PDB file of C-alpha atoms in Angstrom:
ATOM      1  CA  MET A  78     140.564  85.575 106.377  1.00 43.00           C
ATOM      2  CA  TYR A  79     142.244  88.773 107.537  1.00 38.00           C
ATOM      3  CA  ALA A  80     141.049  92.286 108.202  1.00 36.00           C
ATOM      4  CA  LEU A  81     140.351  94.145 104.994  1.00 36.00           C
ATOM      5  CA  SER A  82     140.708  97.745 103.968  1.00 38.00           C
ATOM      6  CA  ARG A  83     140.490  99.870 100.898  1.00 44.00           C
ATOM      7  CA  SER A  84     142.801  98.524  98.170  1.00 40.00           C
ATOM      8  CA  LEU A  85     145.342 100.465  96.186  1.00 44.00           C
ATOM      9  CA  ILE A  86     142.969 101.742  93.465  1.00 40.00           C
ATOM     10  CA  LEU A  87     144.604 104.722  91.856  1.00 37.00           C
ATOM     11  CA  ALA A  88     148.328 104.326  91.514  1.00 37.00           C
ATOM     12  CA  CYS A  89     148.776 108.013  90.773  1.00 36.00           C
ATOM     13  CA  ALA A  90     146.947 109.038  93.961  1.00 37.00           C
ATOM     14  CA  SER A  91     147.826 106.168  96.306  1.00 39.00           C
ATOM     15  CA  ALA A  92     148.694 106.454  99.975  1.00 37.00           C
ATOM     16  CA  LEU A  93     149.070 103.647 102.480  1.00 33.00           C
ATOM     17  CA  PHE A  94     145.473 103.093 104.081  1.00 34.00           C
ATOM     18  CA  SER A  95     144.021 104.148 102.009  1.00 37.00           C
ATOM     19  CA  PHE A  96     142.945 107.775 102.102  1.00 39.00           C
ATOM     20  CA  SER A  97     144.301 111.153 101.060  1.00 41.00           C
ATOM     21  CA  LEU A  98     146.145 113.057 103.756  1.00 45.00           C
ATOM     22  CA  SER A  99     146.057 116.426 102.041  1.00 41.00           C
ATOM     23  CA  ALA A 100     143.678 119.053 103.377  1.00 39.00           C
ATOM     24  CA  ALA A 101     140.619 119.831 101.282  1.00 39.00           C
ATOM     25  CA  SER A 102     140.492 123.223  99.562  1.00 41.00           C
ATOM     26  CA  GLN A 103     137.846 125.377  97.971  1.00 39.00           C
ATOM     27  CA  GLU A 104     138.982 124.399  94.473  1.00 50.00           C
ATOM     28  CA  ASP A 105     139.050 120.652  95.239  1.00 57.00           C
ATOM     29  CA  SER A 106     135.621 120.334  96.841  1.00 71.00           C
ATOM     30  CA  GLY A 107     133.089 118.112  95.097  1.00 94.00           C
ATOM     31  CA  PHE A 108     132.589 114.545  93.897  1.00 95.00           C
ATOM     32  CA  SER A 109     135.083 112.181  92.276  1.00 95.00           C
ATOM     33  CA  GLY A 110     135.039 108.536  91.308  1.00 97.00           C
ATOM     34  CA  ASN A 111     137.410 105.693  90.506  1.00 97.00           C
ATOM     35  CA  LEU A 112     137.351 102.325  88.761  1.00 98.00           C
ATOM     36  CA  ALA A 113     140.003  99.619  88.661  1.00 98.00           C
ATOM     37  CA  LEU A 114     140.773  96.162  87.356  1.00 98.00           C
ATOM     38  CA  THR A 115     143.438  94.246  89.275  1.00 98.00           C
ATOM     39  CA  THR A 116     144.927  90.782  88.887  1.00 98.00           C
ATOM     40  CA  ASP A 117     144.595  90.186  92.636  1.00 97.00           C
ATOM     41  CA  TYR A 118     142.967  92.133  95.477  1.00 97.00           C
ATOM     42  CA  VAL A 119     145.745  92.162  98.085  1.00 95.00           C
ATOM     43  CA  PHE A 120     145.616  93.839 101.467  1.00 85.00           C
ATOM     44  CA  ARG A 121     148.431  93.774 104.012  1.00 87.00           C
ATOM     45  CA  GLY A 122     150.061  91.021 102.016  1.00 93.00           C
ATOM     46  CA  TYR A 123     147.014  88.698 101.880  1.00 92.00           C
ATOM     47  CA  THR A 124     145.006  87.864  98.776  1.00 94.00           C
ATOM     48  CA  GLN A 125     141.298  88.589  99.172  1.00 94.00           C
ATOM     49  CA  THR A 126     140.243  87.017  95.865  1.00 95.00           C
ATOM     50  CA  SER A 127     142.082  83.667  95.960  1.00 93.00           C
ATOM     51  CA  GLU A 128     144.628  85.157  93.534  1.00 94.00           C
ATOM     52  CA  LYS A 129     141.938  85.982  90.955  1.00 95.00           C
ATOM     53  CA  LEU A 130     140.890  89.134  89.114  1.00 97.00           C
ATOM     54  CA  ALA A 131     138.867  91.808  90.884  1.00 97.00           C
ATOM     55  CA  VAL A 132     136.820  94.750  89.648  1.00 97.00           C
ATOM     56  CA  GLN A 133     136.786  97.647  92.102  1.00 98.00           C
ATOM     57  CA  GLY A 134     135.314 101.122  92.271  1.00 97.00           C
ATOM     58  CA  GLY A 135     134.373 103.995  94.514  1.00 97.00           C
ATOM     59  CA  LEU A 136     132.762 107.396  94.855  1.00 97.00           C
ATOM     60  CA  ASP A 137     134.125 110.185  97.062  1.00 97.00           C
ATOM     61  CA  TRP A 138     132.912 113.579  98.221  1.00 97.00           C
ATOM     62  CA  GLU A 139     135.331 116.186  99.560  1.00 95.00           C
ATOM     63  CA  GLY A 140     134.074 119.372 101.152  1.00 94.00           C
ATOM     64  CA  ALA A 141     135.672 122.797 101.111  1.00 87.00           C
ATOM     65  CA  GLU A 142     136.212 122.724 104.895  1.00 90.00           C
ATOM     66  CA  GLY A 143     138.097 119.405 104.995  1.00 95.00           C
ATOM     67  CA  TRP A 144     135.255 116.928 105.540  1.00 97.00           C
ATOM     68  CA  HIS A 145     135.195 113.906 103.266  1.00 97.00           C
ATOM     69  CA  LEU A 146     132.907 110.902 102.725  1.00 97.00           C
ATOM     70  CA  GLY A 147     133.053 107.916 100.416  1.00 98.00           C
ATOM     71  CA  VAL A 148     132.010 104.426  99.448  1.00 98.00           C
ATOM     72  CA  TRP A 149     134.199 101.786  97.818  1.00 98.00           C
ATOM     73  CA  GLY A 150     133.623  98.200  96.752  1.00 97.00           C
ATOM     74  CA  SER A 151     135.512  95.188  95.446  1.00 97.00           C
ATOM     75  CA  ARG A 152     134.814  91.653  94.314  1.00 95.00           C
ATOM     76  CA  LEU A 153     135.848  89.014  96.877  1.00 94.00           C
ATOM     77  CA  ASP A 154     136.571  85.304  96.845  1.00 92.00           C
ATOM     78  CA  PHE A 155     137.305  83.745 100.216  1.00 89.00           C
ATOM     79  CA  GLY A 156     137.236  80.229  98.798  1.00 84.00           C
ATOM     80  CA  ALA A 157     134.777  77.368  98.611  1.00 81.00           C
ATOM     81  CA  GLY A 158     132.059  77.374 101.254  1.00 81.00           C
ATOM     82  CA  ASP A 159     132.115  81.119 101.919  1.00 85.00           C
ATOM     83  CA  ASP A 160     129.168  83.110 100.554  1.00 85.00           C
ATOM     84  CA  ALA A 161     130.764  86.565 100.808  1.00 88.00           C
ATOM     85  CA  PHE A 162     131.288  87.866  97.286  1.00 91.00           C
ATOM     86  CA  VAL A 163     131.780  91.615  97.719  1.00 94.00           C
ATOM     87  CA  GLU A 164     133.297  94.069 100.191  1.00 96.00           C
ATOM     88  CA  VAL A 165     131.666  97.482 100.621  1.00 96.00           C
ATOM     89  CA  ASP A 166     133.512 100.142 102.616  1.00 97.00           C
ATOM     90  CA  LEU A 167     131.779 103.248 103.947  1.00 98.00           C
ATOM     91  CA  TYR A 168     134.117 105.900 105.299  1.00 98.00           C
ATOM     92  CA  GLY A 169     134.338 109.505 106.365  1.00 98.00           C
ATOM     93  CA  GLY A 170     136.653 111.875 108.124  1.00 98.00           C
ATOM     94  CA  TYR A 171     138.221 115.283 108.433  1.00 98.00           C
ATOM     95  CA  SER A 172     141.540 116.446 106.945  1.00 97.00           C
ATOM     96  CA  TRP A 173     143.539 119.622 107.424  1.00 96.00           C
ATOM     97  CA  GLN A 174     147.024 121.043 106.874  1.00 95.00           C
ATOM     98  CA  ILE A 175     149.468 122.824 109.191  1.00 95.00           C
ATOM     99  CA  ASN A 176     152.891 124.034 108.000  1.00 92.00           C
ATOM    100  CA  ASP A 177     152.737 121.832 104.863  1.00 91.00           C
ATOM    101  CA  VAL A 178     151.964 118.700 106.898  1.00 96.00           C
ATOM    102  CA  GLY A 179     148.623 117.081 106.049  1.00 97.00           C
ATOM    103  CA  TYR A 180     146.561 115.360 108.765  1.00 97.00           C
ATOM    104  CA  ASP A 181     143.548 113.052 108.473  1.00 98.00           C
ATOM    105  CA  LEU A 182     141.198 111.518 111.065  1.00 98.00           C
ATOM    106  CA  GLY A 183     138.350 109.211 110.148  1.00 98.00           C
ATOM    107  CA  LEU A 184     136.247 106.103 110.488  1.00 98.00           C
ATOM    108  CA  ILE A 185     135.704 103.122 108.170  1.00 97.00           C
ATOM    109  CA  TYR A 186     132.852 100.605 108.224  1.00 97.00           C
ATOM    110  CA  TYR A 187     133.557  97.336 106.391  1.00 95.00           C
ATOM    111  CA  ALA A 188     130.512  95.395 105.204  1.00 94.00           C
ATOM    112  CA  TYR A 189     130.340  91.989 103.498  1.00 92.00           C
ATOM    113  CA  PRO A 190     126.972  91.525 101.777  1.00 89.00           C
ATOM    114  CA  GLY A 191     126.135  87.881 101.223  1.00 83.00           C
ATOM    115  CA  ALA A 192     128.240  86.600 104.116  1.00 86.00           C
ATOM    116  CA  ASP A 193     126.590  84.301 106.651  1.00 83.00           C
ATOM    117  CA  SER A 194     124.930  86.299 109.428  1.00 78.00           C
ATOM    118  CA  ASP A 195     126.984  84.399 112.025  1.00 82.00           C
ATOM    119  CA  SER A 196     130.315  85.128 110.359  1.00 88.00           C
ATOM    120  CA  GLY A 197     130.974  88.358 112.253  1.00 90.00           C
ATOM    121  CA  TYR A 198     132.767  89.753 109.207  1.00 92.00           C
ATOM    122  CA  ASP A 199     131.464  93.339 109.454  1.00 93.00           C
ATOM    123  CA  PHE A 200     133.565  95.638 111.616  1.00 95.00           C
ATOM    124  CA  VAL A 201     134.475  99.284 112.266  1.00 97.00           C
ATOM    125  CA  GLU A 202     137.927 100.852 112.234  1.00 97.00           C
ATOM    126  CA  VAL A 203     139.164 104.342 113.171  1.00 98.00           C
ATOM    127  CA  TYR A 204     142.343 105.830 111.766  1.00 98.00           C
ATOM    128  CA  ALA A 205     144.699 108.792 112.066  1.00 98.00           C
ATOM    129  CA  GLY A 206     147.292 109.698 109.465  1.00 97.00           C
ATOM    130  CA  LEU A 207     149.717 112.365 108.348  1.00 97.00           C
ATOM    131  CA  GLY A 208     151.747 113.107 105.243  1.00 97.00           C
ATOM    132  CA  TYR A 209     154.357 115.495 103.882  1.00 96.00           C
ATOM    133  CA  ASP A 210     155.401 116.224 100.303  1.00 93.00           C
ATOM    134  CA  PHE A 211     159.029 117.305  99.709  1.00 91.00           C
ATOM    135  CA  ASP A 212     158.414 117.559  95.928  1.00 87.00           C
ATOM    136  CA  ALA A 213     161.172 115.034  95.185  1.00 91.00           C
ATOM    137  CA  LEU A 214     159.908 112.707  97.927  1.00 95.00           C
ATOM    138  CA  SER A 215     156.624 112.253  99.790  1.00 96.00           C
ATOM    139  CA  MET A 216     156.154 110.545 103.158  1.00 97.00           C
ATOM    140  CA  SER A 217     153.066 109.210 104.920  1.00 97.00           C
ATOM    141  CA  ALA A 218     152.232 107.378 108.151  1.00 98.00           C
ATOM    142  CA  ALA A 219     149.004 106.154 109.750  1.00 98.00           C
ATOM    143  CA  VAL A 220     147.604 104.129 112.629  1.00 98.00           C
ATOM    144  CA  HIS A 221     144.362 102.106 112.440  1.00 98.00           C
ATOM    145  CA  PHE A 222     142.419 100.617 115.362  1.00 98.00           C
ATOM    146  CA  THR A 223     139.382  98.375 115.617  1.00 97.00           C
ATOM    147  CA  PRO A 224     137.729  97.345 118.901  1.00 97.00           C
ATOM    148  CA  ASP A 225     136.524  94.079 117.340  1.00 95.00           C
ATOM    149  CA  ASN A 226     138.358  92.837 114.301  1.00 93.00           C
ATOM    150  CA  PHE A 227     137.158  90.836 111.280  1.00 91.00           C
ATOM    151  CA  GLY A 228     135.444  87.635 112.423  1.00 90.00           C
ATOM    152  CA  GLU A 229     134.800  89.047 115.918  1.00 92.00           C
ATOM    153  CA  THR A 230     138.415  88.346 116.933  1.00 93.00           C
ATOM    154  CA  GLY A 231     138.952  91.266 119.310  1.00 94.00           C
ATOM    155  CA  GLU A 232     141.113  94.391 119.180  1.00 96.00           C
ATOM    156  CA  GLY A 233     143.409  95.037 116.256  1.00 96.00           C
ATOM    157  CA  TRP A 234     146.040  97.684 115.484  1.00 98.00           C
ATOM    158  CA  TYR A 235     147.758  98.466 112.189  1.00 98.00           C
ATOM    159  CA  LEU A 236     150.744 100.835 111.937  1.00 98.00           C
ATOM    160  CA  THR A 237     151.979 101.832 108.496  1.00 98.00           C
ATOM    161  CA  GLY A 238     154.351 104.162 106.702  1.00 98.00           C
ATOM    162  CA  GLY A 239     155.285 104.867 103.102  1.00 98.00           C
ATOM    163  CA  LEU A 240     157.629 106.735 100.776  1.00 98.00           C
ATOM    164  CA  GLY A 241     156.986 107.829  97.208  1.00 97.00           C
ATOM    165  CA  ALA A 242     158.937 109.689  94.535  1.00 97.00           C
ATOM    166  CA  PRO A 243     158.250 110.859  90.975  1.00 96.00           C
ATOM    167  CA  LEU A 244     160.734 109.599  88.375  1.00 96.00           C
ATOM    168  CA  SER A 245     159.196 111.669  85.584  1.00 95.00           C
ATOM    169  CA  ASP A 246     155.939 113.464  84.820  1.00 93.00           C
ATOM    170  CA  ALA A 247     154.256 110.079  84.207  1.00 96.00           C
ATOM    171  CA  LEU A 248     156.316 107.547  86.166  1.00 98.00           C
ATOM    172  CA  SER A 249     156.574 107.228  89.970  1.00 97.00           C
ATOM    173  CA  VAL A 250     157.822 104.712  92.517  1.00 98.00           C
ATOM    174  CA  ASP A 251     156.686 104.036  96.085  1.00 98.00           C
ATOM    175  CA  ALA A 252     157.237 101.580  98.933  1.00 98.00           C
ATOM    176  CA  ASN A 253     155.161 100.859 102.036  1.00 98.00           C
ATOM    177  CA  ILE A 254     155.563  98.854 105.217  1.00 98.00           C
ATOM    178  CA  GLY A 255     153.035  97.927 107.897  1.00 98.00           C
ATOM    179  CA  PHE A 256     152.770  96.080 111.206  1.00 98.00           C
ATOM    180  CA  SER A 257     149.611  94.256 112.321  1.00 96.00           C
ATOM    181  CA  GLN A 258     149.094  93.685 116.039  1.00 96.00           C
ATOM    182  CA  VAL A 259     146.217  91.254 116.597  1.00 94.00           C
ATOM    183  CA  THR A 260     144.774  88.887 119.197  1.00 95.00           C
ATOM    184  CA  PRO A 261     145.475  85.122 119.239  1.00 93.00           C
ATOM    185  CA  ASP A 262     141.920  84.555 117.974  1.00 92.00           C
ATOM    186  CA  PHE A 263     142.842  86.491 114.839  1.00 89.00           C
ATOM    187  CA  GLY A 264     146.348  85.069 114.392  1.00 90.00           C
ATOM    188  CA  GLU A 265     149.934  86.189 114.968  1.00 93.00           C
ATOM    189  CA  ASP A 266     151.411  89.670 114.702  1.00 95.00           C
ATOM    190  CA  TYR A 267     153.209  90.211 111.406  1.00 96.00           C
ATOM    191  CA  LEU A 268     154.908  92.652 109.051  1.00 97.00           C
ATOM    192  CA  ASP A 269     153.923  93.315 105.458  1.00 97.00           C
ATOM    193  CA  TRP A 270     155.545  95.423 102.770  1.00 97.00           C
ATOM    194  CA  ASN A 271     155.099  96.309  99.128  1.00 98.00           C
ATOM    195  CA  ALA A 272     156.841  98.318  96.429  1.00 98.00           C
ATOM    196  CA  GLY A 273     155.679  99.347  92.998  1.00 98.00           C
ATOM    197  CA  LEU A 274     155.964 101.416  89.852  1.00 98.00           C
ATOM    198  CA  SER A 275     153.056 103.545  88.605  1.00 98.00           C
ATOM    199  CA  TYR A 276     152.661 105.026  85.135  1.00 98.00           C
ATOM    200  CA  SER A 277     149.989 107.569  84.217  1.00 96.00           C
ATOM    201  CA  ILE A 278     148.519 107.853  80.728  1.00 92.00           C
ATOM    202  CA  SER A 279     145.916 110.603  80.405  1.00 90.00           C
ATOM    203  CA  ARG A 280     143.095 109.582  82.787  1.00 92.00           C
ATOM    204  CA  PHE A 281     144.485 106.078  83.310  1.00 97.00           C
ATOM    205  CA  ALA A 282     147.144 104.668  85.635  1.00 97.00           C
ATOM    206  CA  LEU A 283     149.081 101.399  85.407  1.00 98.00           C
ATOM    207  CA  ASP A 284     150.552  99.908  88.582  1.00 98.00           C
ATOM    208  CA  LEU A 285     152.984  96.982  88.888  1.00 98.00           C
ATOM    209  CA  ARG A 286     153.516  95.986  92.522  1.00 98.00           C
ATOM    210  CA  TYR A 287     155.394  93.387  94.579  1.00 98.00           C
ATOM    211  CA  TYR A 288     153.897  92.194  97.908  1.00 97.00           C
ATOM    212  CA  GLU A 289     155.567  90.287 100.744  1.00 96.00           C
ATOM    213  CA  THR A 290     154.938  89.429 104.430  1.00 96.00           C
ATOM    214  CA  ASP A 291     156.608  87.524 107.251  1.00 94.00           C
ATOM    215  CA  ALA A 292     153.258  86.101 108.415  1.00 91.00           C
ATOM    216  CA  PRO A 293     153.389  82.399 109.337  1.00 85.00           C
ATOM    217  CA  LYS A 294     150.850  79.678 108.563  1.00 80.00           C
ATOM    218  CA  CYS A 295     148.991  81.484 105.810  1.00 85.00           C
ATOM    219  CA  ALA A 296     148.453  78.424 103.582  1.00 83.00           C
ATOM    220  CA  GLY A 297     149.729  80.276 100.529  1.00 86.00           C
ATOM    221  CA  SER A 298     147.426  83.286 100.901  1.00 91.00           C
ATOM    222  CA  CYS A 299     150.291  85.594 101.972  1.00 92.00           C
ATOM    223  CA  ASP A 300     153.044  84.335  99.693  1.00 92.00           C
ATOM    224  CA  SER A 301     155.094  86.880  97.795  1.00 95.00           C
ATOM    225  CA  ARG A 302     153.325  87.999  94.624  1.00 96.00           C
ATOM    226  CA  ILE A 303     153.319  90.523  91.810  1.00 97.00           C
ATOM    227  CA  VAL A 304     150.060  92.331  91.012  1.00 98.00           C
ATOM    228  CA  PHE A 305     149.164  94.430  87.983  1.00 98.00           C
ATOM    229  CA  SER A 306     146.360  97.030  88.140  1.00 98.00           C
ATOM    230  CA  LEU A 307     144.708  99.372  85.670  1.00 98.00           C
ATOM    231  CA  SER A 308     142.719 102.267  87.127  1.00 97.00           C
ATOM    232  CA  THR A 309     141.007 105.468  86.126  1.00 97.00           C
ATOM    233  CA  ALA A 310     139.640 108.489  87.976  1.00 94.00           C
ATOM    234  CA  PHE A 311     136.777 110.770  86.995  1.00 92.00           C
TER     235      PHE A 311
END
């Protein structure tokens, strides 16, 4: 199993780690939620549901001064013999904007209810990100760090960047790339990338996405794959 993070839930509001990089404003403060159905929960190129369907959802609060908090969960399937059946992420941070560049700093706690107490699955990650919207093209980048990765495997770093562009009022395209630097106990360093098309219909978003990695020895869990997701925000 590999370190998990928040999945791509809302295609129309996606960013690579997972969290909005735009500064909060007076008009945007308050609560929001999201629900999604996906054919495979994939993170950094690795399936987290043994290539099966997953129901996902979250609740977020964004304050007028830039503070934000949230909780997000997804069905899991690590295979036979593993009792973990759900991932619950608790996260919070602070975002702001300077000269049209959005910045975000925060912390994420990953919990795995049902997992064996000796598994060491639960872990904490801090992140820093930035983003810029050129209207015709948006860019984002982030760095994540954990002092003790999933499975108590030591330090882990994840560097990521992404590009996105609207093709019409409803259709958009984006691509993301990431690099995982891990300890030998966790595995080998590797690259992952994905690209997808997103289509918005009223409150719903459809996302068709291709995933790939150069990770070795993944026993099929990091093979190239295409994932379809349906999501809604409220």
